[in-house]
Coordinates of C-alpha atoms in Angstrom, one line a residue:
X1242 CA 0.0 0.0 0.0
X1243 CA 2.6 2.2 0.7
X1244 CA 4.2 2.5 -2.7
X1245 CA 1.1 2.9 -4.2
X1246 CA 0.3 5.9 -2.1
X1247 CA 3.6 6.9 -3.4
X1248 CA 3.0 7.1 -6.7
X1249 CA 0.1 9.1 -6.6
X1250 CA 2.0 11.8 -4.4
X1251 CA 4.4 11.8 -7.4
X1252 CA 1.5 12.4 -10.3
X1253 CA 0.1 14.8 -7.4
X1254 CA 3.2 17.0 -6.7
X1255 CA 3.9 16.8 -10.3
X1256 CA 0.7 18.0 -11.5
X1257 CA 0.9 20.4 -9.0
X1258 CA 3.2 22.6 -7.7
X1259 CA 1.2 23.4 -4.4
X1260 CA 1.1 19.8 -3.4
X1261 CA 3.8 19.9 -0.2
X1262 CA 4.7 16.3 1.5
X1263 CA 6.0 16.7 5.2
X1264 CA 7.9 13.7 6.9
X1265 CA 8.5 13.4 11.1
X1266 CA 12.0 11.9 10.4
X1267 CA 10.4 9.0 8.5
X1268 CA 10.7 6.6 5.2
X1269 CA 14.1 8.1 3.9
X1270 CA 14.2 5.0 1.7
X1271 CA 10.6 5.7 0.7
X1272 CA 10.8 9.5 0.0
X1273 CA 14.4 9.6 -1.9
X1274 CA 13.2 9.7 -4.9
X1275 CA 10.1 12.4 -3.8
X1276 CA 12.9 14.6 -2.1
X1277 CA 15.1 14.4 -4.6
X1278 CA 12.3 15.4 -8.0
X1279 CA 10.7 18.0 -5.8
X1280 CA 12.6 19.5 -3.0
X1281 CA 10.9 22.5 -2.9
X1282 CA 7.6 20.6 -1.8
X1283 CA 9.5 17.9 0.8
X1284 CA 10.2 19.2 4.0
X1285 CA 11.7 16.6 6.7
X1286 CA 10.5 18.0 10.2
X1287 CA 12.0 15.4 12.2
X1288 CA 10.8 13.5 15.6
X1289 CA 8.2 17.0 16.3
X1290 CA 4.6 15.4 15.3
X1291 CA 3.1 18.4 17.3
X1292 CA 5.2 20.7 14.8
X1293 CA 4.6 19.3 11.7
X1294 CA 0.5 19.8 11.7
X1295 CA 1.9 23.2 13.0
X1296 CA 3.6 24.1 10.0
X1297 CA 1.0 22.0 7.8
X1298 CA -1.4 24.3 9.1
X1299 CA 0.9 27.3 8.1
X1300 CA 0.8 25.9 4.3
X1301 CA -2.1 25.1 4.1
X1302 CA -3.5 28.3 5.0
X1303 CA -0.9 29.5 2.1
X1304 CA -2.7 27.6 -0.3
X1305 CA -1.1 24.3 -0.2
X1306 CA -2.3 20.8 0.0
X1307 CA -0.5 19.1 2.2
X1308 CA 0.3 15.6 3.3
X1309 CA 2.3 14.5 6.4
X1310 CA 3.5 10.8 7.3
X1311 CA 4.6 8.9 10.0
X1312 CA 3.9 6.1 11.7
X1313 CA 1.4 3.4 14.2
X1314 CA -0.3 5.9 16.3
X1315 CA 2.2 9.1 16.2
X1316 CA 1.0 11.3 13.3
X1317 CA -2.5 11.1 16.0
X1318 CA -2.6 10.8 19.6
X1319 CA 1.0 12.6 19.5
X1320 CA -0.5 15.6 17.8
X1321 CA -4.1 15.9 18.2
X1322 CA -4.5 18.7 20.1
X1323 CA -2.9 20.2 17.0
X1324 CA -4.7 18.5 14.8
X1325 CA -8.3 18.9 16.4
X1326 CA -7.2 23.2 16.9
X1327 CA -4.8 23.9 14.0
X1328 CA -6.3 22.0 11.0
X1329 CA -9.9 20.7 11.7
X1330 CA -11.3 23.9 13.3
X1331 CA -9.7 25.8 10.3
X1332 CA -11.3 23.1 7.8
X1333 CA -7.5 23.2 6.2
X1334 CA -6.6 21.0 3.5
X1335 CA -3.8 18.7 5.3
X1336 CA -4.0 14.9 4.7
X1337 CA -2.6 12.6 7.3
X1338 CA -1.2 9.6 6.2
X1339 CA -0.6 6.9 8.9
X1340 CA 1.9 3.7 7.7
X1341 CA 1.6 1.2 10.0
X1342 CA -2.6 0.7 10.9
X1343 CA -3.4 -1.6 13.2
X1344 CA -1.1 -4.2 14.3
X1345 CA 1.1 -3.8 11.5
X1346 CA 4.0 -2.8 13.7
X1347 CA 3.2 -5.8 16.4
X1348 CA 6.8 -6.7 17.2
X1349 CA 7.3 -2.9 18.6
X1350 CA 5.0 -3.8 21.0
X1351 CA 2.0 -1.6 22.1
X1352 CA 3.1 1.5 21.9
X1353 CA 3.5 1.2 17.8
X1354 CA -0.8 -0.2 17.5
X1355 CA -2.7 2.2 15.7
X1356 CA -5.6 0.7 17.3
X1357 CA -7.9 3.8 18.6
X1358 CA -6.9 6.1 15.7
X1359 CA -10.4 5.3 13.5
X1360 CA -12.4 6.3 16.6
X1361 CA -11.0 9.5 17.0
X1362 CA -10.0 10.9 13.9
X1363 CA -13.9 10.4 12.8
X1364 CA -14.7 11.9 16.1
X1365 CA -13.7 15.4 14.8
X1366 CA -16.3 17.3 13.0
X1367 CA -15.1 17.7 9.0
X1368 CA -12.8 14.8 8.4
X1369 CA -12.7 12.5 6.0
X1370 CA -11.4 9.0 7.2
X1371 CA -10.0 6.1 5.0
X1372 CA -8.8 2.8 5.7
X1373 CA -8.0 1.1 2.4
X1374 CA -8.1 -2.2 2.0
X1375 CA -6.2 -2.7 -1.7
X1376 CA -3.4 -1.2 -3.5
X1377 CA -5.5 0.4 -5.9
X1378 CA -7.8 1.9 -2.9
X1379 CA -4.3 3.2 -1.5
X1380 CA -3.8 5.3 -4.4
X1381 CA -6.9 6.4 -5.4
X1382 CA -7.9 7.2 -1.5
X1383 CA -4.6 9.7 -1.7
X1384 CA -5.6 10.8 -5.4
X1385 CA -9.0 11.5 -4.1
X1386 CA -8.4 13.3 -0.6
X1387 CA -6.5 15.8 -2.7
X1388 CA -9.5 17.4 -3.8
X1389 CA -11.5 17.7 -0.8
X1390 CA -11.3 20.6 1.6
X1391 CA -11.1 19.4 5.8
X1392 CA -8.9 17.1 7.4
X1393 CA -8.4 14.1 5.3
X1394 CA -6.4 10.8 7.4
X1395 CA -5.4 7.3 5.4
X1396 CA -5.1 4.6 7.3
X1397 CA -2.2 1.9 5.4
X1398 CA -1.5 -1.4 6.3
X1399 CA 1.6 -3.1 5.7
X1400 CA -1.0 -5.7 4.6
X1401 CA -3.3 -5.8 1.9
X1402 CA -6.0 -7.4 -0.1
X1403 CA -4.6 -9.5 -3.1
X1404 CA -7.0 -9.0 -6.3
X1405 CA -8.9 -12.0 -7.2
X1406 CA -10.7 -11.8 -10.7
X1407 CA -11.8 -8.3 -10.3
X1408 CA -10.1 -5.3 -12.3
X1409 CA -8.4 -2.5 -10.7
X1410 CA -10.5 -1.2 -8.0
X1411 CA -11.1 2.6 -8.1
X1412 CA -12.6 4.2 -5.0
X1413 CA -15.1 6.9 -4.5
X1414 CA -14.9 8.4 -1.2
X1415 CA -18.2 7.6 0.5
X1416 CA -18.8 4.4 -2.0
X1417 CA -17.8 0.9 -0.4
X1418 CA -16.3 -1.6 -3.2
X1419 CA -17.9 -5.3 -3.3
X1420 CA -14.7 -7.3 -3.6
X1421 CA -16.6 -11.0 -3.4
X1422 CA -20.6 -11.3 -4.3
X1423 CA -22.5 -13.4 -2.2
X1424 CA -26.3 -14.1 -1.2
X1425 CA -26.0 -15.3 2.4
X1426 CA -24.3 -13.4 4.5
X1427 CA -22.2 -10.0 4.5
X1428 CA -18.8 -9.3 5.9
X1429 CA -18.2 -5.6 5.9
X1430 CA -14.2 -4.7 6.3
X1431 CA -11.8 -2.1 6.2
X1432 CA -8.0 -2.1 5.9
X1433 CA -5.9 -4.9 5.0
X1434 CA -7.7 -7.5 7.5
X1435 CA -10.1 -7.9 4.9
X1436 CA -7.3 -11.0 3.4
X1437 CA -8.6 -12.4 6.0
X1438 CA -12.4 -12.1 4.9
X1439 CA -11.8 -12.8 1.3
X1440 CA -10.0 -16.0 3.0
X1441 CA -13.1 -16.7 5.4
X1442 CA -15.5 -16.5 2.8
X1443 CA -13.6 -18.9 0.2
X1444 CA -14.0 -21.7 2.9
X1445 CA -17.5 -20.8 3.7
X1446 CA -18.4 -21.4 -0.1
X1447 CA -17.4 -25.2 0.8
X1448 CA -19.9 -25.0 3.6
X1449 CA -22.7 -23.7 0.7
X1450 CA -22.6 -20.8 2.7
X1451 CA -22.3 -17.6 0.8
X1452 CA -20.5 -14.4 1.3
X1453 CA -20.2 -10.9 0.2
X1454 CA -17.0 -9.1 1.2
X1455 CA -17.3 -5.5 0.7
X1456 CA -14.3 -2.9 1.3
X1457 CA -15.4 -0.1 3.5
X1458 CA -12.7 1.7 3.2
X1459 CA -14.4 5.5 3.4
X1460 CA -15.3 5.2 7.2
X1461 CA -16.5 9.1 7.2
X1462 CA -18.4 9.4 5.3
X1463 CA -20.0 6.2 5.3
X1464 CA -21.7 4.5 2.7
X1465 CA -25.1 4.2 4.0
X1466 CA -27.1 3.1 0.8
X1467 CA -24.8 0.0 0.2
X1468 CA -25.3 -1.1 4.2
X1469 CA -29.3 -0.4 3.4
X1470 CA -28.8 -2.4 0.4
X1471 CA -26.7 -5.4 3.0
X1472 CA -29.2 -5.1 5.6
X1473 CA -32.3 -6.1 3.4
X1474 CA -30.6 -8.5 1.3
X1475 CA -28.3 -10.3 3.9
X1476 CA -29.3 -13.1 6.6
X1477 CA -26.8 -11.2 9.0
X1478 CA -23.8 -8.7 8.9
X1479 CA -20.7 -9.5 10.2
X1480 CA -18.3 -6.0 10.7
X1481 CA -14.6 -6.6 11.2
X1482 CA -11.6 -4.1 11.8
X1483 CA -8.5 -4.6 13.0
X1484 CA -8.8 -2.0 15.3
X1485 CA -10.9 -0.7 19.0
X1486 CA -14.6 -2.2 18.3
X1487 CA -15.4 1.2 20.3
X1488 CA -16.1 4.2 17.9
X1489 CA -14.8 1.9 15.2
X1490 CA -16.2 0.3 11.4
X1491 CA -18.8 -2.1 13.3
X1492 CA -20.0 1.4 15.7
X1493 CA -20.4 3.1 12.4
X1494 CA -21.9 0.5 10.6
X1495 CA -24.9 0.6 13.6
X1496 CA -25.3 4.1 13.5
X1497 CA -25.8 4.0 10.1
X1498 CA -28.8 1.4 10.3
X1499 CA -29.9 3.7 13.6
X1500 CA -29.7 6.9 10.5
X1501 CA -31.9 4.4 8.3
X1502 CA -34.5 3.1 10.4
X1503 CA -33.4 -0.4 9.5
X1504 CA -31.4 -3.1 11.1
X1505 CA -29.6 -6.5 10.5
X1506 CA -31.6 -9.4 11.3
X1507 CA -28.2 -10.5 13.0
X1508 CA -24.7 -8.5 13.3
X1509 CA -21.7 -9.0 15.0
X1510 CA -19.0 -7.0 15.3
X1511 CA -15.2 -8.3 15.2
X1512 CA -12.4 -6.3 16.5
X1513 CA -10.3 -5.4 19.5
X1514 CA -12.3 -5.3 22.7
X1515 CA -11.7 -2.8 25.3
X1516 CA -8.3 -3.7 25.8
X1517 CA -4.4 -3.1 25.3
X1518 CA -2.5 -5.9 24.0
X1519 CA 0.1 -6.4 25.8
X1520 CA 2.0 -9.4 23.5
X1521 CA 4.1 -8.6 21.2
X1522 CA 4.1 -10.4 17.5
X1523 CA 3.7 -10.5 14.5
X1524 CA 0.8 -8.9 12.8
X1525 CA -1.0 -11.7 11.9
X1526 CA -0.1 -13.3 15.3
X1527 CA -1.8 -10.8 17.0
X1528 CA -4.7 -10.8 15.1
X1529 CA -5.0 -14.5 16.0
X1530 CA -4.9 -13.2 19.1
X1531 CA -7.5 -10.8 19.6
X1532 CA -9.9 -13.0 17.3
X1533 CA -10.1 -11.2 13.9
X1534 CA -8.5 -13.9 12.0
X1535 CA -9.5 -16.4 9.4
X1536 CA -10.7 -18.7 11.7
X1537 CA -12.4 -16.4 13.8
X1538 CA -14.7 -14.8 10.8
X1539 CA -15.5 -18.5 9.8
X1540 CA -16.7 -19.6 13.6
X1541 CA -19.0 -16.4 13.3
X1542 CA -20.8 -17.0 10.6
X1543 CA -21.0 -20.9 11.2
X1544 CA -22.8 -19.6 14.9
X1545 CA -24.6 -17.1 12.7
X1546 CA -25.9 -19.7 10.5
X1547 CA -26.7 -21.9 13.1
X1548 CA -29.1 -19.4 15.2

């Protein structure tokens, strides 16, 4: 994901002089090329996450579009009073890209989890949150935050989605993509967990149980007419994130049938429980772990099935 985000900030910056790409000391290998093509519009702030949304802010109210990077949690909780005073209140044009969502940096132990970040980056009035869950979603999400006025924040995983049979995937912000058809049962997903969806529901299909897999990877705003559409024409809903259940996908997801007036015959939501975890590991270790793996979708629906 992250060298797809890449290459859009190179058709971006290059189609525009105004785009500006800020780094906190991060991805020197990733951004040599970037710093070396456009130096005017790179600008290494180093280990200061509460300076660089400063400066962003600074730029942005210049005219520029900005995007800053680091990684797990930092370019957030490190930063959001900044954030939630500097850029949201001013509705500025500064995306924030995270590299490293969830549990992809597991082995650094808790402090590295970008677990609560979905909660409260949607939590602040005029953002625009996405967690892609494919390459292609990686680089349309940054070609499309571009455009948009507010706080834009793009979740990457260091995993990903591998296409089936489906052509490139473009993404609309505020349009979920159907990445497996199905007529049973629904698995809603955002991020690069959704593998482990796609995974589920290929075993399911020797069960003759049947399952749609859709990409939600535009959190806010949230795609309410496809979860209508999955809440009439699904025997249940299964939400799963890789991230705090609390203000997460699967809290959205019920909000969204609370906004429609219509609910799930059966949901359940899959995702980290109120709880740090403490164990460090790999990334799909840890999802093991905290039950959002393969096995774990499969035992849901099974129970769902069964009830």
């Amino acid at each position: 994901m992250r060298s797809a985000m890449m290459k859009a900030l190179f058709k971006l910056a290059n189609d525009n002089k105004n785009v500006v790409l800020i780094t906190g000391d991060l991805g020197f290998g990733l951004f040599e090329d970037f710093s070396e093509k456009f130096p005017s519009q790179f600008i290494n702030i180093g280990i200061a996450e509460q300076n660089m949304i400063g400066v962003a802010s600074g730029l942005a109210l210049e005219g520029k579009i900005v995007f800053v990077y680091s990684i797990g949690n930092f370019p957030t909780l490190r930063c959001l009073e900044q954030i939630r005073n500097d850029a949201c209140y001013h509705n500025l044009n500064i995306n924030i890209i995270c590299m490293g969502a969830g549990f992809s940096y597991g082995a650094l132990g808790m402090s590295h989890h970008a677990t609560e970040d979905v909660a409260i980056m949607r939590s602040l009035p005029g953002t625009t949150v996405i967690s892609p869950s494919t390459e292609d979603e990686a680089y349309f999400g940054t070609i499309e935050l571009s455009k948009r006025n507010g706080v834009g924040y793009l979740r990457l995983d260091k995993s990903k989605a591998f296409r089936r049979k489906k052509p490139k995937i473009e993404l609309e912000i505020g349009k979920g993509n159907i990445l497996k058809d199905g007529t049973d049962y629904t698995i809603i997903a955002c991020g690069g967990v959704i593998e482990e969806a796609l995974l589920a529901a290929d075993s399911l299909d020797n069960n003759n149980i049947s399952c749609k897999v859709i990409s939600m990877h535009t959190i806010k705003p949230i795609d309410n007419v496809l979860i209508q559409e999955c809440v009439k024409n699904s025997k249940g809903i299964i939400s799963l994130e890789e991230g705090n259940i609390a203000g997460g996908l699967g809290s959205v997801i019920l909000e969204a049938c609370l906004k429609n007036g219509e609910f799930p015959l059966k949901m359940k939501t899959l995702g980290i429980n109120d709880e740090y975890v403490s164990i460090v590991g790999s990334q799909e270790y840890l999802r093991d772990t905290v039950g959002i793996s393969k096995r774990f979708i499969v035992d849901a629906v099974l129970n769902m099935d069964k009830s």
